[in-house]
Coordinates of C-alpha atoms in Angstrom, one line a residue:
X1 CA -6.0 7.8 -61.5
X2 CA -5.9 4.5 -59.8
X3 CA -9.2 3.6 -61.3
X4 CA -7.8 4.2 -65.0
X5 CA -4.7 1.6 -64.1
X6 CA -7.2 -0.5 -62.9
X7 CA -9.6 -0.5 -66.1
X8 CA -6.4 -0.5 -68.2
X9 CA -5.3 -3.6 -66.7
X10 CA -7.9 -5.4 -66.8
X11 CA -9.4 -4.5 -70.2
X12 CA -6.5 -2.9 -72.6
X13 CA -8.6 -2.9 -75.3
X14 CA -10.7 -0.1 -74.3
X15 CA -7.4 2.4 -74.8
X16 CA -8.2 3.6 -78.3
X17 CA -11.9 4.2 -77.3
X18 CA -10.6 6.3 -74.2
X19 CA -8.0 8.2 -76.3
X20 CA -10.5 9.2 -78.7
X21 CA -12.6 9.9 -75.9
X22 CA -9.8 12.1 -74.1
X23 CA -9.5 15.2 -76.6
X24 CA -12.9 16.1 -76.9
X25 CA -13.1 15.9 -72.7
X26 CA -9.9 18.1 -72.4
X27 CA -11.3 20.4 -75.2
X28 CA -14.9 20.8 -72.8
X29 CA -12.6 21.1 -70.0
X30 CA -10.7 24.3 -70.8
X31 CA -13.9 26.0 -72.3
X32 CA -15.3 25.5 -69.0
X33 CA -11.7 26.3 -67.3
X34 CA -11.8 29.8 -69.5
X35 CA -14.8 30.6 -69.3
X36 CA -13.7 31.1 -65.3
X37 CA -11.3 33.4 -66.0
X38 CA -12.4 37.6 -66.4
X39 CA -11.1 37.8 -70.2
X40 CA -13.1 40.9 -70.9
X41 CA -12.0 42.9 -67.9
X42 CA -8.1 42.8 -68.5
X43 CA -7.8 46.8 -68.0
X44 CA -9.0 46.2 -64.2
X45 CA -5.8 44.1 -63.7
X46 CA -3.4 47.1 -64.0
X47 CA -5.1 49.4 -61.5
X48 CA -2.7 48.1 -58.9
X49 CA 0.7 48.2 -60.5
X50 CA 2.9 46.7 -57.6
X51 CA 0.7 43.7 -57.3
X52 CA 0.9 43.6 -61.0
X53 CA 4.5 43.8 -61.3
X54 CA 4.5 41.4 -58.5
X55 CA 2.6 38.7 -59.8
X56 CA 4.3 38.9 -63.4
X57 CA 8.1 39.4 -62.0
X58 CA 7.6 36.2 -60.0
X59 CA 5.7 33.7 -62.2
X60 CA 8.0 34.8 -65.5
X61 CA 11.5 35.8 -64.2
X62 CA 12.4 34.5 -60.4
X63 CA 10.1 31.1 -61.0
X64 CA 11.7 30.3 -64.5
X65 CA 15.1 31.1 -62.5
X66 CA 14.1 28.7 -59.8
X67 CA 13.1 25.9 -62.4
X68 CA 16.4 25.9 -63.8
X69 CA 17.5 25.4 -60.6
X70 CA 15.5 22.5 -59.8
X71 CA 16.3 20.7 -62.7
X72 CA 20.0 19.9 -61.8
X73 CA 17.9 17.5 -59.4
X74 CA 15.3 16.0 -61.8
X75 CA 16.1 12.5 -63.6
X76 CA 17.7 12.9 -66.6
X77 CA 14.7 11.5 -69.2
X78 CA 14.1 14.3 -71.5
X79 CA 10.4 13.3 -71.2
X80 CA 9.9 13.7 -67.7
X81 CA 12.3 16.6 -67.8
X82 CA 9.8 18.8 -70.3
X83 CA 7.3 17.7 -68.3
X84 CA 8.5 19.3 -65.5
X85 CA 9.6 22.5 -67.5
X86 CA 5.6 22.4 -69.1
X87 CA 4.1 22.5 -65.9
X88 CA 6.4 24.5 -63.5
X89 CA 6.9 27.7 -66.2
X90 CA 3.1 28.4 -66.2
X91 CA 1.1 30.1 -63.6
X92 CA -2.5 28.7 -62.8
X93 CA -5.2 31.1 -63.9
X94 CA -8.5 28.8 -62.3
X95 CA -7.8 26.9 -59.0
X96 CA -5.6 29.7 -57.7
X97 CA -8.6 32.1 -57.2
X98 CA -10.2 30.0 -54.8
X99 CA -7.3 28.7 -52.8
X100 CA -6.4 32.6 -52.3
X101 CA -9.7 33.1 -51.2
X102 CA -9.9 30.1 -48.8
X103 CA -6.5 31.2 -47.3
X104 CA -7.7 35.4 -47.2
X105 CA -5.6 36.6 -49.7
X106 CA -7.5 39.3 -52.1
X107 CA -9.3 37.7 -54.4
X108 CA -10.3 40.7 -56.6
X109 CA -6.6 41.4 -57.4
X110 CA -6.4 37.4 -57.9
X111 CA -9.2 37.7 -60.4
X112 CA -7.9 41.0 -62.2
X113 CA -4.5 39.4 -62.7
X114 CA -5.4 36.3 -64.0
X115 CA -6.0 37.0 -67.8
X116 CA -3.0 38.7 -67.8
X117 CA -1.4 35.5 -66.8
X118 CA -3.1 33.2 -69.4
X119 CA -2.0 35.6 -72.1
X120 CA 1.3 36.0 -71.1
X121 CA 2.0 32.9 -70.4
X122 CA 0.6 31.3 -74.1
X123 CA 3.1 33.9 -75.4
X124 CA 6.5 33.6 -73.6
X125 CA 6.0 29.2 -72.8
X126 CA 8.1 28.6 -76.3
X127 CA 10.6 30.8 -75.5
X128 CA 10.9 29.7 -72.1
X129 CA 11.2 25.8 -74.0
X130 CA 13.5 27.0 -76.4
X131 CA 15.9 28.4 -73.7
X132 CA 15.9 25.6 -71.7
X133 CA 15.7 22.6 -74.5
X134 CA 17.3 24.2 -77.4
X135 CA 16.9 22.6 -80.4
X136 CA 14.9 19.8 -78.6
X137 CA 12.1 21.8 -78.6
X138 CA 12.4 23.6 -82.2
X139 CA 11.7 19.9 -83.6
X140 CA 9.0 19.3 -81.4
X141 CA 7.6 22.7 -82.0
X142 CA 7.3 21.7 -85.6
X143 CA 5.7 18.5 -85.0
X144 CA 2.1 19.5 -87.0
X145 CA -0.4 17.9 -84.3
X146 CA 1.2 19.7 -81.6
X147 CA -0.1 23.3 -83.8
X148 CA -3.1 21.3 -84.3
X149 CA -4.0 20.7 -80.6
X150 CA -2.6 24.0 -79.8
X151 CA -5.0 25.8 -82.2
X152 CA -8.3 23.6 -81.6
X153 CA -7.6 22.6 -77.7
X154 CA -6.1 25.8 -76.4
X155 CA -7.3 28.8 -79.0
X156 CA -10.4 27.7 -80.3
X157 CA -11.6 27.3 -76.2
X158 CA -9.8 30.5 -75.5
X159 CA -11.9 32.4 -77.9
X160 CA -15.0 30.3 -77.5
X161 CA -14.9 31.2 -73.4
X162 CA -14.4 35.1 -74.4
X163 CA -17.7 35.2 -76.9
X164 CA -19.2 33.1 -73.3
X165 CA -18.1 36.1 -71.7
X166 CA -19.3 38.6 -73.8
X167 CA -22.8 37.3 -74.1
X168 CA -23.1 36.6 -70.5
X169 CA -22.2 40.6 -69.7
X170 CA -25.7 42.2 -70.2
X171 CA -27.9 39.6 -68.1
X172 CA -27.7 38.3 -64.7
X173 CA -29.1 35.3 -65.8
X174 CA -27.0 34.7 -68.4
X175 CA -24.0 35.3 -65.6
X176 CA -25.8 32.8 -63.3
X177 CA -25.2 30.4 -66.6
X178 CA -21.6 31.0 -66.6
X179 CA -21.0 30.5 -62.7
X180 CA -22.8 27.2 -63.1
X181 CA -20.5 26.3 -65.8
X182 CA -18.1 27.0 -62.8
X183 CA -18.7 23.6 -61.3
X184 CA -18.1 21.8 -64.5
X185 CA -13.7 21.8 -64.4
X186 CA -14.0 19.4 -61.4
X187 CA -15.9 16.2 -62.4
X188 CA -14.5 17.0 -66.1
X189 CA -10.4 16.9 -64.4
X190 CA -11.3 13.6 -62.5
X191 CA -12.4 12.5 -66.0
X192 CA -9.7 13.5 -68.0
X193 CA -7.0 11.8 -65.3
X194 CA -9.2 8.6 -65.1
X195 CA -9.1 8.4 -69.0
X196 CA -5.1 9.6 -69.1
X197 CA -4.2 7.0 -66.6
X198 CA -6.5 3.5 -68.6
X199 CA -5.5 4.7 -72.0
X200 CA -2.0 5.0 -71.3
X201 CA -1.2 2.5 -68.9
X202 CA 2.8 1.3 -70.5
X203 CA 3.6 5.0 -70.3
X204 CA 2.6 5.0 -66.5
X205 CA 3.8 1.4 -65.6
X206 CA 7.3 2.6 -67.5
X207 CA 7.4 6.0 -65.8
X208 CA 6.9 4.5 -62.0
X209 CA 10.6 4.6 -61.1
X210 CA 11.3 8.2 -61.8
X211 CA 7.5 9.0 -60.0
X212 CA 9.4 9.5 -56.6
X213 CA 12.3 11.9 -57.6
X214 CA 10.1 14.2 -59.6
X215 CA 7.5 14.2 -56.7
X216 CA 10.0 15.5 -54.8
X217 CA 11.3 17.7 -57.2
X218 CA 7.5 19.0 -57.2
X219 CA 7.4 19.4 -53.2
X220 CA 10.7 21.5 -53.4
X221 CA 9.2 24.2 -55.9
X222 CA 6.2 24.6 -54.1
X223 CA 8.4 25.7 -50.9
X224 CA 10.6 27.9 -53.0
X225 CA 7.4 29.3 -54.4
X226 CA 6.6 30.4 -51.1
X227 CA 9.9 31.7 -50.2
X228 CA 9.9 33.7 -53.5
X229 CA 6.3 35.3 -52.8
X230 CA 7.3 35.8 -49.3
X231 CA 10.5 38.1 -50.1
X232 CA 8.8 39.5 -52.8
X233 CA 5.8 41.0 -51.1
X234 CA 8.1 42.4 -48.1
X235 CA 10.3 44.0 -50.8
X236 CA 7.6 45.8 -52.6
X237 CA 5.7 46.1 -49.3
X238 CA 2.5 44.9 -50.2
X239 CA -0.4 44.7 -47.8
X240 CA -1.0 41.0 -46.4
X241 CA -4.1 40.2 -47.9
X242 CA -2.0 40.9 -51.6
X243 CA 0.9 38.9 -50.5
X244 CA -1.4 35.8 -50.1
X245 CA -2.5 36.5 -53.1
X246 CA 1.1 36.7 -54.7
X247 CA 2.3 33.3 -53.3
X248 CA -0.8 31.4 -54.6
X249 CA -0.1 32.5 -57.6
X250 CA 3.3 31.5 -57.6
X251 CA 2.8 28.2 -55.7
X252 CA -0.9 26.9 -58.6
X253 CA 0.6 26.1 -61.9
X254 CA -1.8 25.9 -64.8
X255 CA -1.3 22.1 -65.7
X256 CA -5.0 22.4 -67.4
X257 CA -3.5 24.3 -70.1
X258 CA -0.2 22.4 -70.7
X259 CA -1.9 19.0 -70.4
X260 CA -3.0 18.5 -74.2
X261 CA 0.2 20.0 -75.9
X262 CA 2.1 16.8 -73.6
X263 CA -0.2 14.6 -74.9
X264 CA 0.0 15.6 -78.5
X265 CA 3.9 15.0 -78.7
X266 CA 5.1 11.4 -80.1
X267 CA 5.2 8.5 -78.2
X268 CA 8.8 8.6 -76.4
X269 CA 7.5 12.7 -75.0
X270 CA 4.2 11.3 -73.8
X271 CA 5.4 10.8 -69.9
X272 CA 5.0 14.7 -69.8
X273 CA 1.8 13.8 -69.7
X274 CA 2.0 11.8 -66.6
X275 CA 4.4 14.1 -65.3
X276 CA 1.9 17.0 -65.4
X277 CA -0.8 15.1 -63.7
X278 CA 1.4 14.5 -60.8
X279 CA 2.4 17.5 -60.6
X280 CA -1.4 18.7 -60.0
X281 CA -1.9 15.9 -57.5
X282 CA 1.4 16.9 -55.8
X283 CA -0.3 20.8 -55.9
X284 CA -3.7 20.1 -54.6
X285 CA -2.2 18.3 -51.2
X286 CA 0.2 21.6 -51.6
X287 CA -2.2 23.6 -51.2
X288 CA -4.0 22.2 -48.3
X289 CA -0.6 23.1 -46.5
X290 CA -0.6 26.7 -48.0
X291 CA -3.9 26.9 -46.3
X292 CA -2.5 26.3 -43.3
X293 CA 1.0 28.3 -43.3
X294 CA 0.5 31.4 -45.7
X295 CA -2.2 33.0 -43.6
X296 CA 0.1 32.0 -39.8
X297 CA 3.4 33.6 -42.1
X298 CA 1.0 36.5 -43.2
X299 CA -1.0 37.6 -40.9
X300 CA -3.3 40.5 -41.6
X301 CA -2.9 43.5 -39.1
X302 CA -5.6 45.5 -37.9
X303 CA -6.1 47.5 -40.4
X304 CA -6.6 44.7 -43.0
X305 CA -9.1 42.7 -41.0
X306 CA -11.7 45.7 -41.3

């Protein structure tokens, strides 16, 4: 990011190259993303229905709740506002696997669960917008590139990472193709921010100001996130190694996903954008610190350590 500000200052007119350049990057970026995520084993998710209902009562009814919260403390720019709503409504369906297996949650239930997230999540973000924006969102909803990027950045990868899937099934090799595409998110991300931050320099020179409140606002909902997983996983009593698994969930927010339809909206919504990068800065050094508290708050007995 501070490389893009730098380019952008000192050569502006490279901008419309690198915003040309962006959409096919974010478009390889969440092939490679779903391609990640077990779309053709979504029966395997509901074999543990507590973790389930878990996982999908926290990320779309007490997170949404907490958002709403949150937002009586957010600057008031409708921009940087839907940015925050974009971001924090979704749950993260790549990164979160391997932060639960670094901190020793399960990461089988992680993987089963995740496709359930993506697809629920596609379908209940504009109602989520709607309730929170009102008519706000309506006309931004009809805006004709936002369907546009929606359909060829979001669906077309979607199903293009499925027929990956599918073909991949019968051969080992083919699978080995498909975990080396695995690597591909990270360099691609560092890419995509590098490109978001030269191309769009006014938008991030305009939006510094409001940069410190919303970080805050960011390091507030990952320690509700927590909370929330924490209560949750002692109410429905679920074995140590699922909790973890529950709070990274709740804590990862899929930013990949959201990232394009931010960028699609019209000039005065385009610090979502920049919101939603921050926010996935903000989350990465997050997550370093789940790593060190979620396993020291959850520690596995016994039993679980076999």
């Amino acid at each position: 990011m501070a490389a893009g500000v730098a380019l952008g200052s000192a050569a502006p007119e490279f901008a419309g190259a690198l915003e040309s350049l962006l959409w096919p990057a974010l478009g390889l970026l969440l092939y490679t993303t779903f391609t990640q995520v077990p779309l053709t084993h979504l029966p395997e998710a509901f074999r543990d229905g507590r973790f389930m209902a878990a996982v999908l009562f926290g990320n779309f009814v007490l997170v949404p709740l907490a958002v709403w919260g949150l937002l009586a403390f957010a600057p008031v720019d409708p921009a940087i506002r839907l940015g925050i709503l974009l971001v924090l409504l979704v749950p993260c369906t790549d990164w979160f696997i391997t932060f639960t297996h670094l901190g020793g949650g399960d990461a089988r239930r992680a993987i089963a669960v995740t496709p359930v997230n993506l697809l629920v999540q596609l379908a209940l973000l504009p109602l989520y917008l709607w309730l929170f924006m009102g008519d706000a969102f309506l006309e931004l909803l009809t805006a004709d590139r936002v369907a546009a990027v929606f359909v060829t950045l979001i669906l077309l990868p979607l199903a293009a990472a499925w027929l990956t899937e599918r073909w991949a099934e019968p051969s080992t090799s083919r699978r080995g193709i498909v975990a080396q595409i695995g690597w591909w998110p990270v360099p691609l991300l560092g890419l995509v921010v590098f490109m978001i931050a030269a191309s769009q320099l006014p938008a991030v020179q305009g939006a510094l100001p409001a940069l410190g409140p919303v970080t805050v606002t960011f390091v507030v909902f990952l320690i509700a996130a927590m909370l929330i997983g924490m209560v949750l996983a002692r109410a429905l009593q679920l074995p140590a190694a699922s909790a973890r698994a529950l709070i990274f969930s709740l804590g990862t927010r899929n930013s990949f996903v959201v990232l394009p339809l931010a960028l699609a909206l019209a000039p005065p919504w385009q610090t979502a954008a920049l919101v939603i990068v921050l926010q996935s800065l903000v989350e990465l050094f997050g997550m370093a610190a789940y790593l060190w508290a979620v396993p020291r708050l959850l520690p596995k007995p016994p039993s679980e350590k076999i």
